[in-house]
């Protein structure tokens, strides 16, 4: 057993010495910060519910009432102001256009001369700057108040519209954290673990150092499983560190133990299957290629069969009472099966 | 036969031999299965967060077809009990939605709000006439933002006619119904554009392995002693993969009904860029793990660099720094200009040329076989790339030619920093940009100092001047191409333009590079500390230039 432990120790030491692990951690940090930057960027430019909520919205719009002092009951100006848009009223289009040309307003919203509040179509005009970027921003910002105005018009026309007073909180960031960020942080180390096992074993085979290693009191299976264990251990440490960092950021994670166990099981699955692959092909090039293809295949298959570890881990983390240890232990069963395959496969490495 | 083709054939034979040993059927099956499955799931639109919310339905509540919501059908009392137990996050009873005050329930309601809004629209439009359901029409017209000389005469007359108030007799460019409008985030098109990159990335596994193989089997020595130049070896090895990548690009273009020639024009610089990066990996690796980790880093960074700007296609002109934006435009049937094409393509092609040139200088046994720290390996690489007999020319050219690399690095910094709070963003961008610039301007000189080729103050000053000059020329050339494209963001102005005078920036570049090299060569500070000190000064200087001292 001491041979096994010393190989594990040697593997971990080499990872620490080469500082290659640092690169993997940098990648994960980069993915996390990058994807949240992307999310916030997308939200602040495209999502009508979130535009302006990340600050920096400074939009003034001309509201042209066409010599028709707006109906005091007409809520449009109020809806616009609720969204954080500054509204300048104008009596005529010409005055509004002058303000547009001097840069006082960025867009012109012109109401029809007569609005029938309770019948017929209301046809407005919206004048946007030709610059594509500004036009898209203004249009996305105005969408929400215009939608609310539409609801008002429907109600005026006697339509019963349900669920208009729902508020809640904008869920995009929440969904992103639990369905993208946490699965990435929990499973990326697993992906790294598989690649590490391929590298570590194929390097011994291609560099003809496996024989030297076997002169120590340890079997071939011992060497392979020690390398697998070291990789899985590293993955679990990373996953645990991410869980710690997430909770420092006040992101509540339910069922922490199960989440960590699932992350470890997936890392073990990935490491054991990559060990099987490298036992079969023995060289890095083919093994890495088949391993990557296999991952792609497994991802496709799991979403096809609807047993996705991504879904399980995000449900566990969010605290869904319908998901529990049975869903996690399913993967332990798969792991046991793969372990048996490795047990037989290791013999091929000796030849 | 041309030696390039000989090498290319040898590469094909190597692959055939490696993959011919009884694994080809397995590979083909796996490849097809993986491609088929991923295409299937992509077509099915991967919806994230499946089953994230539990919602109870009761009475006449609409059925929910959105896999983010896991639905439980309950009666009203049972539902309220489940809601109180936190087993479900929200409960819909007829037209009422019940929820709790905790955040999970609030998020569920926020998500439900959007879903129910849409399902209500569907219900209304079947129950009522179209015009009653959608009583509001907004006609959109685009105005030129330039100040008009005088209000147009016909604008006044048409404003007088109450029926069709039309500004400058403009017809509507389009008419929208607000509740039916969806924001045009180019998710689908970016995903489609990214599919082109996948085979190129996979190819790179073999391309990288090819060099590693030669190294492991010590065949490189034999190859290098043959009458073949390193350039021919590199191009020859790249050729089969290049042809494969082009064929895949054409194939994907045909399958997605895109213009094949246009797709090739868009993706060739990107393919070259990815090859350039993967060409560098086997040159600096020492162990197999290095290769894996460096490749992972490279894949992540390039994917980010390609995807991030493209997500803002049509919203910000900076989106054109990624060639995927051109592909998005292609799939939207929108035209783009030559400038917009060259903006991402030129730097990528330039980086490819630079990488091939560096690789020809590095392709020697002594360098490839040495096991040293990665930073040491990089320093050696810089030294080898330069022509030691012409140090002045080398240093100047090194600064000039690294401009595209610096430029890509700074754009990545900009893209990442652009979502920080404004003050922090400016500070971080200025500092990080200065660090990148100072490293590239001084690294050649430092490598020469290290190898004892340069020691006197006079030499240091001369080299620093040429490095600054080379950098300035490169910067101005870049500016020439990009000023119209990136002028929109003020930060890019800070990075790429200077105060108009040429003498001031030249002096500044000269002074900063001199400072770094003198700190390193004469004061004997560590290189990292010398860079940090200079970068702080440089960042302060840039900050002052942009009006920070007002």
PDB file of N, CA and C in Angstrom, chain A residues 18 20 27 30 34 37 45-47 49 66 93 97 122 124-128 130 133 139 143 147 150 154 160 162-163 169 171 174-175 179 192 199 203 284-286 288 297 303-304 311 315 320 322, chain B residues 14 18 23 40-41 49 53-54 62 68 94 106-107 110 114 117 120-121 123 133 135 137 139-144 165 167 172 177-179 181 183 288 290 292 300 308 311-312 315 371 416 419:
ATOM      1  N   UNK A  18       5.314  21.825 -11.163  1.00  0.00           N
ATOM      2  CA  UNK A  18       5.259  22.404 -12.511  1.00  0.00           C
ATOM      3  C   UNK A  18       4.412  23.657 -12.587  1.00  0.00           C
ATOM      4  N   UNK A  20       1.571  23.797 -13.275  1.00  0.00           N
ATOM      5  CA  UNK A  20       0.592  23.696 -14.357  1.00  0.00           C
ATOM      6  C   UNK A  20      -0.821  23.802 -13.811  1.00  0.00           C
ATOM      7  N   UNK A  27      -7.748  29.275 -15.666  1.00  0.00           N
ATOM      8  CA  UNK A  27      -8.799  29.057 -16.665  1.00  0.00           C
ATOM      9  C   UNK A  27     -10.173  29.131 -16.006  1.00  0.00           C
ATOM     10  N   UNK A  30     -11.057  32.572 -15.053  1.00  0.00           N
ATOM     11  CA  UNK A  30     -11.355  33.337 -16.261  1.00  0.00           C
ATOM     12  C   UNK A  30     -12.757  33.009 -16.766  1.00  0.00           C
ATOM     13  N   UNK A  34     -15.492  35.760 -16.829  1.00  0.00           N
ATOM     14  CA  UNK A  34     -15.841  36.101 -18.190  1.00  0.00           C
ATOM     15  C   UNK A  34     -17.314  35.862 -18.465  1.00  0.00           C
ATOM     16  N   UNK A  37     -19.372  38.445 -16.823  1.00  0.00           N
ATOM     17  CA  UNK A  37     -19.259  39.722 -17.540  1.00  0.00           C
ATOM     18  C   UNK A  37     -20.128  39.687 -18.790  1.00  0.00           C
ATOM     19  N   UNK A  45     -27.735  45.231 -22.354  1.00  0.00           N
ATOM     20  CA  UNK A  45     -27.980  45.724 -23.709  1.00  0.00           C
ATOM     21  C   UNK A  45     -29.232  45.129 -24.348  1.00  0.00           C
ATOM     22  N   UNK A  46     -29.547  43.885 -23.984  1.00  0.00           N
ATOM     23  CA  UNK A  46     -30.621  43.213 -24.714  1.00  0.00           C
ATOM     24  C   UNK A  46     -31.881  42.987 -23.896  1.00  0.00           C
ATOM     25  N   UNK A  47     -31.733  42.808 -22.578  1.00  0.00           N
ATOM     26  CA  UNK A  47     -32.884  42.381 -21.806  1.00  0.00           C
ATOM     27  C   UNK A  47     -33.724  43.582 -21.391  1.00  0.00           C
ATOM     28  N   UNK A  49     -36.049  43.926 -19.407  1.00  0.00           N
ATOM     29  CA  UNK A  49     -36.326  44.012 -17.978  1.00  0.00           C
ATOM     30  C   UNK A  49     -35.137  44.537 -17.188  1.00  0.00           C
ATOM     31  N   UNK A  66     -48.564  66.594 -30.437  1.00  0.00           N
ATOM     32  CA  UNK A  66     -49.232  67.100 -31.647  1.00  0.00           C
ATOM     33  C   UNK A  66     -50.294  68.140 -31.317  1.00  0.00           C
ATOM     34  N   UNK A  93     -43.799  68.294 -33.875  1.00  0.00           N
ATOM     35  CA  UNK A  93     -42.676  67.482 -34.342  1.00  0.00           C
ATOM     36  C   UNK A  93     -41.447  68.329 -34.651  1.00  0.00           C
ATOM     37  N   UNK A  97     -37.775  67.819 -33.412  1.00  0.00           N
ATOM     38  CA  UNK A  97     -36.675  67.538 -34.325  1.00  0.00           C
ATOM     39  C   UNK A  97     -35.499  68.470 -34.057  1.00  0.00           C
ATOM     40  N   UNK A 122     -54.096  52.382 -31.901  1.00  0.00           N
ATOM     41  CA  UNK A 122     -53.309  53.572 -31.588  1.00  0.00           C
ATOM     42  C   UNK A 122     -52.011  53.458 -32.367  1.00  0.00           C
ATOM     43  N   UNK A 124     -48.486  55.008 -33.088  1.00  0.00           N
ATOM     44  CA  UNK A 124     -47.451  55.950 -32.664  1.00  0.00           C
ATOM     45  C   UNK A 124     -46.337  55.936 -33.671  1.00  0.00           C
ATOM     46  N   UNK A 125     -45.473  56.968 -33.534  1.00  0.00           N
ATOM     47  CA  UNK A 125     -44.275  56.952 -34.375  1.00  0.00           C
ATOM     48  C   UNK A 125     -43.063  57.115 -33.460  1.00  0.00           C
ATOM     49  N   UNK A 126     -42.033  56.348 -33.801  1.00  0.00           N
ATOM     50  CA  UNK A 126     -40.808  56.438 -33.011  1.00  0.00           C
ATOM     51  C   UNK A 126     -39.665  56.767 -33.960  1.00  0.00           C
ATOM     52  N   UNK A 127     -38.997  57.892 -33.677  1.00  0.00           N
ATOM     53  CA  UNK A 127     -37.858  58.284 -34.520  1.00  0.00           C
ATOM     54  C   UNK A 127     -36.578  57.981 -33.768  1.00  0.00           C
ATOM     55  N   UNK A 128     -35.755  57.161 -34.373  1.00  0.00           N
ATOM     56  CA  UNK A 128     -34.520  56.732 -33.723  1.00  0.00           C
ATOM     57  C   UNK A 128     -33.329  57.245 -34.514  1.00  0.00           C
ATOM     58  N   UNK A 130     -29.930  57.031 -36.611  1.00  0.00           N
ATOM     59  CA  UNK A 130     -29.593  55.980 -37.552  1.00  0.00           C
ATOM     60  C   UNK A 130     -28.448  55.094 -37.039  1.00  0.00           C
ATOM     61  N   UNK A 133     -26.093  51.195 -33.033  1.00  0.00           N
ATOM     62  CA  UNK A 133     -25.902  50.864 -31.628  1.00  0.00           C
ATOM     63  C   UNK A 133     -26.879  51.628 -30.739  1.00  0.00           C
ATOM     64  N   UNK A 139     -34.387  51.453 -28.410  1.00  0.00           N
ATOM     65  CA  UNK A 139     -35.555  50.625 -28.687  1.00  0.00           C
ATOM     66  C   UNK A 139     -35.765  49.577 -27.599  1.00  0.00           C
ATOM     67  N   UNK A 143     -38.987  49.340 -24.833  1.00  0.00           N
ATOM     68  CA  UNK A 143     -39.906  48.224 -25.041  1.00  0.00           C
ATOM     69  C   UNK A 143     -40.800  47.958 -23.835  1.00  0.00           C
ATOM     70  N   UNK A 147     -44.813  48.138 -23.686  1.00  0.00           N
ATOM     71  CA  UNK A 147     -45.597  46.936 -23.421  1.00  0.00           C
ATOM     72  C   UNK A 147     -46.639  47.201 -22.338  1.00  0.00           C
ATOM     73  N   UNK A 150     -49.416  49.062 -23.707  1.00  0.00           N
ATOM     74  CA  UNK A 150     -50.277  48.165 -24.472  1.00  0.00           C
ATOM     75  C   UNK A 150     -51.286  47.464 -23.561  1.00  0.00           C
ATOM     76  N   UNK A 154     -55.324  47.614 -23.707  1.00  0.00           N
ATOM     77  CA  UNK A 154     -56.174  46.415 -23.742  1.00  0.00           C
ATOM     78  C   UNK A 154     -57.253  46.511 -22.669  1.00  0.00           C
ATOM     79  N   UNK A 160     -59.917  41.316 -20.499  1.00  0.00           N
ATOM     80  CA  UNK A 160     -59.441  40.940 -19.173  1.00  0.00           C
ATOM     81  C   UNK A 160     -58.049  40.329 -19.312  1.00  0.00           C
ATOM     82  N   UNK A 162     -54.860  38.778 -17.427  1.00  0.00           N
ATOM     83  CA  UNK A 162     -54.469  38.234 -16.131  1.00  0.00           C
ATOM     84  C   UNK A 162     -52.958  38.387 -15.916  1.00  0.00           C
ATOM     85  N   UNK A 163     -52.557  38.177 -14.700  1.00  0.00           N
ATOM     86  CA  UNK A 163     -51.133  38.141 -14.301  1.00  0.00           C
ATOM     87  C   UNK A 163     -50.365  39.408 -14.688  1.00  0.00           C
ATOM     88  N   UNK A 169     -38.448  38.903  -8.754  1.00  0.00           N
ATOM     89  CA  UNK A 169     -37.138  39.485  -9.059  1.00  0.00           C
ATOM     90  C   UNK A 169     -36.677  38.949 -10.400  1.00  0.00           C
ATOM     91  N   UNK A 171     -34.964  36.994 -12.867  1.00  0.00           N
ATOM     92  CA  UNK A 171     -34.364  35.713 -12.489  1.00  0.00           C
ATOM     93  C   UNK A 171     -33.095  35.364 -13.257  1.00  0.00           C
ATOM     94  N   UNK A 174     -29.896  34.668 -11.268  1.00  0.00           N
ATOM     95  CA  UNK A 174     -30.117  33.476 -10.433  1.00  0.00           C
ATOM     96  C   UNK A 174     -30.011  32.198 -11.268  1.00  0.00           C
ATOM     97  N   UNK A 175     -30.697  32.209 -12.419  1.00  0.00           N
ATOM     98  CA  UNK A 175     -30.658  31.030 -13.292  1.00  0.00           C
ATOM     99  C   UNK A 175     -29.243  30.777 -13.783  1.00  0.00           C
ATOM    100  N   UNK A 179     -27.553  27.299 -12.932  1.00  0.00           N
ATOM    101  CA  UNK A 179     -27.603  26.339 -14.031  1.00  0.00           C
ATOM    102  C   UNK A 179     -26.368  26.413 -14.926  1.00  0.00           C
ATOM    103  N   UNK A 192     -10.609  18.292 -16.376  1.00  0.00           N
ATOM    104  CA  UNK A 192      -9.155  18.400 -16.230  1.00  0.00           C
ATOM    105  C   UNK A 192      -8.572  17.091 -15.707  1.00  0.00           C
ATOM    106  N   UNK A 199      -2.513  12.167 -19.800  1.00  0.00           N
ATOM    107  CA  UNK A 199      -1.133  12.666 -19.926  1.00  0.00           C
ATOM    108  C   UNK A 199      -0.178  11.853 -19.074  1.00  0.00           C
ATOM    109  N   UNK A 203       2.508   9.414 -20.782  1.00  0.00           N
ATOM    110  CA  UNK A 203       3.891   9.882 -20.702  1.00  0.00           C
ATOM    111  C   UNK A 203       4.800   8.763 -20.189  1.00  0.00           C
ATOM    112  N   UNK A 284      -0.581   9.409 -26.290  1.00  0.00           N
ATOM    113  CA  UNK A 284      -1.321  10.586 -25.889  1.00  0.00           C
ATOM    114  C   UNK A 284      -2.255  11.072 -26.982  1.00  0.00           C
ATOM    115  N   UNK A 285      -1.730  11.107 -28.206  1.00  0.00           N
ATOM    116  CA  UNK A 285      -2.477  11.709 -29.310  1.00  0.00           C
ATOM    117  C   UNK A 285      -3.852  11.072 -29.471  1.00  0.00           C
ATOM    118  N   UNK A 286      -3.861   9.728 -29.640  1.00  0.00           N
ATOM    119  CA  UNK A 286      -5.141   9.065 -29.866  1.00  0.00           C
ATOM    120  C   UNK A 286      -6.002   9.116 -28.613  1.00  0.00           C
ATOM    121  N   UNK A 288      -6.094  11.327 -26.103  1.00  0.00           N
ATOM    122  CA  UNK A 288      -6.721  12.639 -25.871  1.00  0.00           C
ATOM    123  C   UNK A 288      -7.869  12.856 -26.849  1.00  0.00           C
ATOM    124  N   UNK A 297     -19.626  12.929 -26.722  1.00  0.00           N
ATOM    125  CA  UNK A 297     -20.626  11.888 -26.910  1.00  0.00           C
ATOM    126  C   UNK A 297     -21.438  11.699 -25.633  1.00  0.00           C
ATOM    127  N   UNK A 303     -27.914  14.230 -22.337  1.00  0.00           N
ATOM    128  CA  UNK A 303     -29.037  15.152 -22.527  1.00  0.00           C
ATOM    129  C   UNK A 303     -30.154  14.460 -23.300  1.00  0.00           C
ATOM    130  N   UNK A 304     -29.774  13.466 -24.109  1.00  0.00           N
ATOM    131  CA  UNK A 304     -30.782  12.707 -24.846  1.00  0.00           C
ATOM    132  C   UNK A 304     -31.598  11.846 -23.882  1.00  0.00           C
ATOM    133  N   UNK A 311     -28.027  18.983 -14.670  1.00  0.00           N
ATOM    134  CA  UNK A 311     -29.346  19.256 -14.109  1.00  0.00           C
ATOM    135  C   UNK A 311     -29.409  18.810 -12.646  1.00  0.00           C
ATOM    136  N   UNK A 315     -30.072  21.304  -9.477  1.00  0.00           N
ATOM    137  CA  UNK A 315     -31.243  21.099  -8.612  1.00  0.00           C
ATOM    138  C   UNK A 315     -30.831  20.868  -7.168  1.00  0.00           C
ATOM    139  N   UNK A 320     -33.811  21.644  -4.427  1.00  0.00           N
ATOM    140  CA  UNK A 320     -35.062  21.049  -4.891  1.00  0.00           C
ATOM    141  C   UNK A 320     -35.352  19.796  -4.055  1.00  0.00           C
ATOM    142  N   UNK A 322     -37.187  17.416  -4.521  1.00  0.00           N
ATOM    143  CA  UNK A 322     -37.471  16.194  -5.271  1.00  0.00           C
ATOM    144  C   UNK A 322     -36.192  15.495  -5.747  1.00  0.00           C
TER     145      UNK A 322
ATOM    146  N   UNK B  14       1.857   9.525 -41.262  1.00  0.00           N
ATOM    147  CA  UNK B  14       1.951   9.375 -39.810  1.00  0.00           C
ATOM    148  C   UNK B  14       0.561   9.182 -39.195  1.00  0.00           C
ATOM    149  N   UNK B  18      -0.957   5.866 -37.388  1.00  0.00           N
ATOM    150  CA  UNK B  18      -1.405   5.944 -36.010  1.00  0.00           C
ATOM    151  C   UNK B  18      -2.862   5.534 -35.862  1.00  0.00           C
ATOM    152  N   UNK B  23      -8.295   0.944 -35.075  1.00  0.00           N
ATOM    153  CA  UNK B  23      -9.205   1.798 -34.333  1.00  0.00           C
ATOM    154  C   UNK B  23     -10.060   2.657 -35.243  1.00  0.00           C
ATOM    155  N   UNK B  40     -27.958  17.242 -32.712  1.00  0.00           N
ATOM    156  CA  UNK B  40     -29.325  17.008 -32.260  1.00  0.00           C
ATOM    157  C   UNK B  40     -29.661  17.891 -31.055  1.00  0.00           C
ATOM    158  N   UNK B  41     -28.735  17.915 -30.078  1.00  0.00           N
ATOM    159  CA  UNK B  41     -29.019  18.707 -28.876  1.00  0.00           C
ATOM    160  C   UNK B  41     -28.973  20.193 -29.177  1.00  0.00           C
ATOM    161  N   UNK B  49     -30.952  25.436 -17.022  1.00  0.00           N
ATOM    162  CA  UNK B  49     -31.734  25.580 -15.803  1.00  0.00           C
ATOM    163  C   UNK B  49     -32.986  24.744 -15.822  1.00  0.00           C
ATOM    164  N   UNK B  53     -37.182  25.574 -11.042  1.00  0.00           N
ATOM    165  CA  UNK B  53     -38.290  26.027 -10.188  1.00  0.00           C
ATOM    166  C   UNK B  53     -39.351  24.945 -10.097  1.00  0.00           C
ATOM    167  N   UNK B  54     -39.963  24.855  -8.905  1.00  0.00           N
ATOM    168  CA  UNK B  54     -41.116  23.966  -8.728  1.00  0.00           C
ATOM    169  C   UNK B  54     -42.360  24.837  -8.631  1.00  0.00           C
ATOM    170  N   UNK B  62     -52.944  28.233 -16.536  1.00  0.00           N
ATOM    171  CA  UNK B  62     -52.503  27.720 -17.837  1.00  0.00           C
ATOM    172  C   UNK B  62     -51.444  26.644 -17.650  1.00  0.00           C
ATOM    173  N   UNK B  68     -37.828  25.013 -17.536  1.00  0.00           N
ATOM    174  CA  UNK B  68     -37.264  25.554 -16.307  1.00  0.00           C
ATOM    175  C   UNK B  68     -38.200  25.296 -15.136  1.00  0.00           C
ATOM    176  N   UNK B  94     -56.007  29.576 -10.498  1.00  0.00           N
ATOM    177  CA  UNK B  94     -56.748  30.382 -11.476  1.00  0.00           C
ATOM    178  C   UNK B  94     -55.925  31.599 -11.895  1.00  0.00           C
ATOM    179  N   UNK B 106     -39.186  34.445  -4.982  1.00  0.00           N
ATOM    180  CA  UNK B 106     -39.247  35.697  -5.755  1.00  0.00           C
ATOM    181  C   UNK B 106     -38.675  35.508  -7.170  1.00  0.00           C
ATOM    182  N   UNK B 107     -37.556  34.757  -7.260  1.00  0.00           N
ATOM    183  CA  UNK B 107     -36.988  34.506  -8.592  1.00  0.00           C
ATOM    184  C   UNK B 107     -37.956  33.692  -9.440  1.00  0.00           C
ATOM    185  N   UNK B 110     -40.456  35.967 -10.737  1.00  0.00           N
ATOM    186  CA  UNK B 110     -39.881  36.771 -11.805  1.00  0.00           C
ATOM    187  C   UNK B 110     -39.834  35.999 -13.113  1.00  0.00           C
ATOM    188  N   UNK B 114     -42.571  36.499 -16.904  1.00  0.00           N
ATOM    189  CA  UNK B 114     -42.314  36.538 -18.346  1.00  0.00           C
ATOM    190  C   UNK B 114     -43.082  35.450 -19.081  1.00  0.00           C
ATOM    191  N   UNK B 117     -46.881  36.257 -19.112  1.00  0.00           N
ATOM    192  CA  UNK B 117     -47.156  37.350 -20.034  1.00  0.00           C
ATOM    193  C   UNK B 117     -47.358  36.809 -21.452  1.00  0.00           C
ATOM    194  N   UNK B 120     -50.492  34.627 -21.766  1.00  0.00           N
ATOM    195  CA  UNK B 120     -51.698  35.464 -21.810  1.00  0.00           C
ATOM    196  C   UNK B 120     -51.920  36.012 -23.206  1.00  0.00           C
ATOM    197  N   UNK B 121     -50.826  36.461 -23.846  1.00  0.00           N
ATOM    198  CA  UNK B 121     -50.936  36.986 -25.210  1.00  0.00           C
ATOM    199  C   UNK B 121     -51.508  35.918 -26.136  1.00  0.00           C
ATOM    200  N   UNK B 123     -53.418  33.430 -25.292  1.00  0.00           N
ATOM    201  CA  UNK B 123     -54.838  33.231 -24.984  1.00  0.00           C
ATOM    202  C   UNK B 123     -55.687  34.352 -25.572  1.00  0.00           C
ATOM    203  N   UNK B 133     -56.373  42.562 -29.505  1.00  0.00           N
ATOM    204  CA  UNK B 133     -55.298  42.011 -28.676  1.00  0.00           C
ATOM    205  C   UNK B 133     -54.058  42.889 -28.720  1.00  0.00           C
ATOM    206  N   UNK B 135     -53.481  46.471 -29.604  1.00  0.00           N
ATOM    207  CA  UNK B 135     -54.042  47.759 -30.013  1.00  0.00           C
ATOM    208  C   UNK B 135     -52.991  48.824 -30.326  1.00  0.00           C
ATOM    209  N   UNK B 137     -49.570  50.147 -32.302  1.00  0.00           N
ATOM    210  CA  UNK B 137     -48.590  49.959 -33.375  1.00  0.00           C
ATOM    211  C   UNK B 137     -47.589  51.097 -33.289  1.00  0.00           C
ATOM    212  N   UNK B 139     -44.649  52.849 -35.438  1.00  0.00           N
ATOM    213  CA  UNK B 139     -43.890  52.932 -36.685  1.00  0.00           C
ATOM    214  C   UNK B 139     -42.516  53.501 -36.385  1.00  0.00           C
ATOM    215  N   UNK B 140     -41.490  52.814 -36.813  1.00  0.00           N
ATOM    216  CA  UNK B 140     -40.134  53.273 -36.512  1.00  0.00           C
ATOM    217  C   UNK B 140     -39.487  53.861 -37.758  1.00  0.00           C
ATOM    218  N   UNK B 141     -38.911  55.052 -37.632  1.00  0.00           N
ATOM    219  CA  UNK B 141     -38.121  55.631 -38.719  1.00  0.00           C
ATOM    220  C   UNK B 141     -36.781  56.036 -38.166  1.00  0.00           C
ATOM    221  N   UNK B 142     -35.785  55.984 -39.027  1.00  0.00           N
ATOM    222  CA  UNK B 142     -34.448  56.350 -38.586  1.00  0.00           C
ATOM    223  C   UNK B 142     -34.107  57.745 -39.072  1.00  0.00           C
ATOM    224  N   UNK B 143     -33.521  58.537 -38.188  1.00  0.00           N
ATOM    225  CA  UNK B 143     -33.139  59.909 -38.521  1.00  0.00           C
ATOM    226  C   UNK B 143     -31.625  59.998 -38.574  1.00  0.00           C
ATOM    227  N   UNK B 144     -31.114  60.837 -39.464  1.00  0.00           N
ATOM    228  CA  UNK B 144     -29.683  61.073 -39.454  1.00  0.00           C
ATOM    229  C   UNK B 144     -29.360  62.003 -38.311  1.00  0.00           C
ATOM    230  N   UNK B 165     -48.891  62.454 -39.375  1.00  0.00           N
ATOM    231  CA  UNK B 165     -47.794  63.343 -39.019  1.00  0.00           C
ATOM    232  C   UNK B 165     -46.477  62.677 -39.393  1.00  0.00           C
ATOM    233  N   UNK B 167     -42.349  63.087 -40.243  1.00  0.00           N
ATOM    234  CA  UNK B 167     -41.205  63.947 -40.107  1.00  0.00           C
ATOM    235  C   UNK B 167     -40.396  63.861 -41.379  1.00  0.00           C
ATOM    236  N   UNK B 172     -42.267  54.902 -42.660  1.00  0.00           N
ATOM    237  CA  UNK B 172     -41.783  54.038 -41.585  1.00  0.00           C
ATOM    238  C   UNK B 172     -40.794  53.024 -42.147  1.00  0.00           C
ATOM    239  N   UNK B 177     -45.030  45.835 -32.982  1.00  0.00           N
ATOM    240  CA  UNK B 177     -45.989  45.707 -31.890  1.00  0.00           C
ATOM    241  C   UNK B 177     -45.143  45.392 -30.665  1.00  0.00           C
ATOM    242  N   UNK B 178     -45.084  46.297 -29.689  1.00  0.00           N
ATOM    243  CA  UNK B 178     -44.113  46.127 -28.599  1.00  0.00           C
ATOM    244  C   UNK B 178     -44.156  44.758 -27.934  1.00  0.00           C
ATOM    245  N   UNK B 179     -45.358  44.229 -27.657  1.00  0.00           N
ATOM    246  CA  UNK B 179     -45.388  42.982 -26.901  1.00  0.00           C
ATOM    247  C   UNK B 179     -44.954  41.784 -27.739  1.00  0.00           C
ATOM    248  N   UNK B 181     -42.306  42.053 -29.803  1.00  0.00           N
ATOM    249  CA  UNK B 181     -40.925  42.250 -30.221  1.00  0.00           C
ATOM    250  C   UNK B 181     -39.987  41.520 -29.270  1.00  0.00           C
ATOM    251  N   UNK B 183     -35.938  41.036 -28.223  1.00  0.00           N
ATOM    252  CA  UNK B 183     -34.636  41.667 -28.455  1.00  0.00           C
ATOM    253  C   UNK B 183     -33.742  40.762 -29.295  1.00  0.00           C
ATOM    254  N   UNK B 288       3.792  16.362 -21.008  1.00  0.00           N
ATOM    255  CA  UNK B 288       2.488  16.215 -21.646  1.00  0.00           C
ATOM    256  C   UNK B 288       1.441  17.073 -20.947  1.00  0.00           C
ATOM    257  N   UNK B 290       1.819  19.899 -19.494  1.00  0.00           N
ATOM    258  CA  UNK B 290       1.957  21.275 -19.980  1.00  0.00           C
ATOM    259  C   UNK B 290       1.107  21.499 -21.209  1.00  0.00           C
ATOM    260  N   UNK B 292      -1.439  19.866 -22.359  1.00  0.00           N
ATOM    261  CA  UNK B 292      -2.872  19.845 -22.107  1.00  0.00           C
ATOM    262  C   UNK B 292      -3.345  21.155 -21.480  1.00  0.00           C
ATOM    263  N   UNK B 300      -9.738  28.288 -24.206  1.00  0.00           N
ATOM    264  CA  UNK B 300     -10.661  29.142 -23.458  1.00  0.00           C
ATOM    265  C   UNK B 300     -10.516  30.593 -23.888  1.00  0.00           C
ATOM    266  N   UNK B 308     -17.205  36.724 -27.181  1.00  0.00           N
ATOM    267  CA  UNK B 308     -17.639  37.895 -26.424  1.00  0.00           C
ATOM    268  C   UNK B 308     -18.034  39.076 -27.312  1.00  0.00           C
ATOM    269  N   UNK B 311     -21.286  38.654 -29.501  1.00  0.00           N
ATOM    270  CA  UNK B 311     -22.588  38.729 -28.846  1.00  0.00           C
ATOM    271  C   UNK B 311     -23.178  40.136 -28.947  1.00  0.00           C
ATOM    272  N   UNK B 312     -22.327  41.116 -29.219  1.00  0.00           N
ATOM    273  CA  UNK B 312     -22.819  42.490 -29.287  1.00  0.00           C
ATOM    274  C   UNK B 312     -22.864  42.990 -30.721  1.00  0.00           C
ATOM    275  N   UNK B 315     -24.817  46.095 -31.859  1.00  0.00           N
ATOM    276  CA  UNK B 315     -25.048  47.000 -30.744  1.00  0.00           C
ATOM    277  C   UNK B 315     -23.836  47.896 -30.534  1.00  0.00           C
ATOM    278  N   UNK B 371      14.680  21.322 -20.630  1.00  0.00           N
ATOM    279  CA  UNK B 371      13.602  21.357 -19.651  1.00  0.00           C
ATOM    280  C   UNK B 371      13.851  22.519 -18.704  1.00  0.00           C
ATOM    281  N   UNK B 416     -12.951  42.355 -20.974  1.00  0.00           N
ATOM    282  CA  UNK B 416     -13.227  41.837 -19.631  1.00  0.00           C
ATOM    283  C   UNK B 416     -13.507  42.984 -18.663  1.00  0.00           C
ATOM    284  N   UNK B 419     -17.002  45.482 -17.892  1.00  0.00           N
ATOM    285  CA  UNK B 419     -18.164  45.262 -17.043  1.00  0.00           C
ATOM    286  C   UNK B 419     -17.901  45.544 -15.571  1.00  0.00           C
TER     287      UNK B 419
END
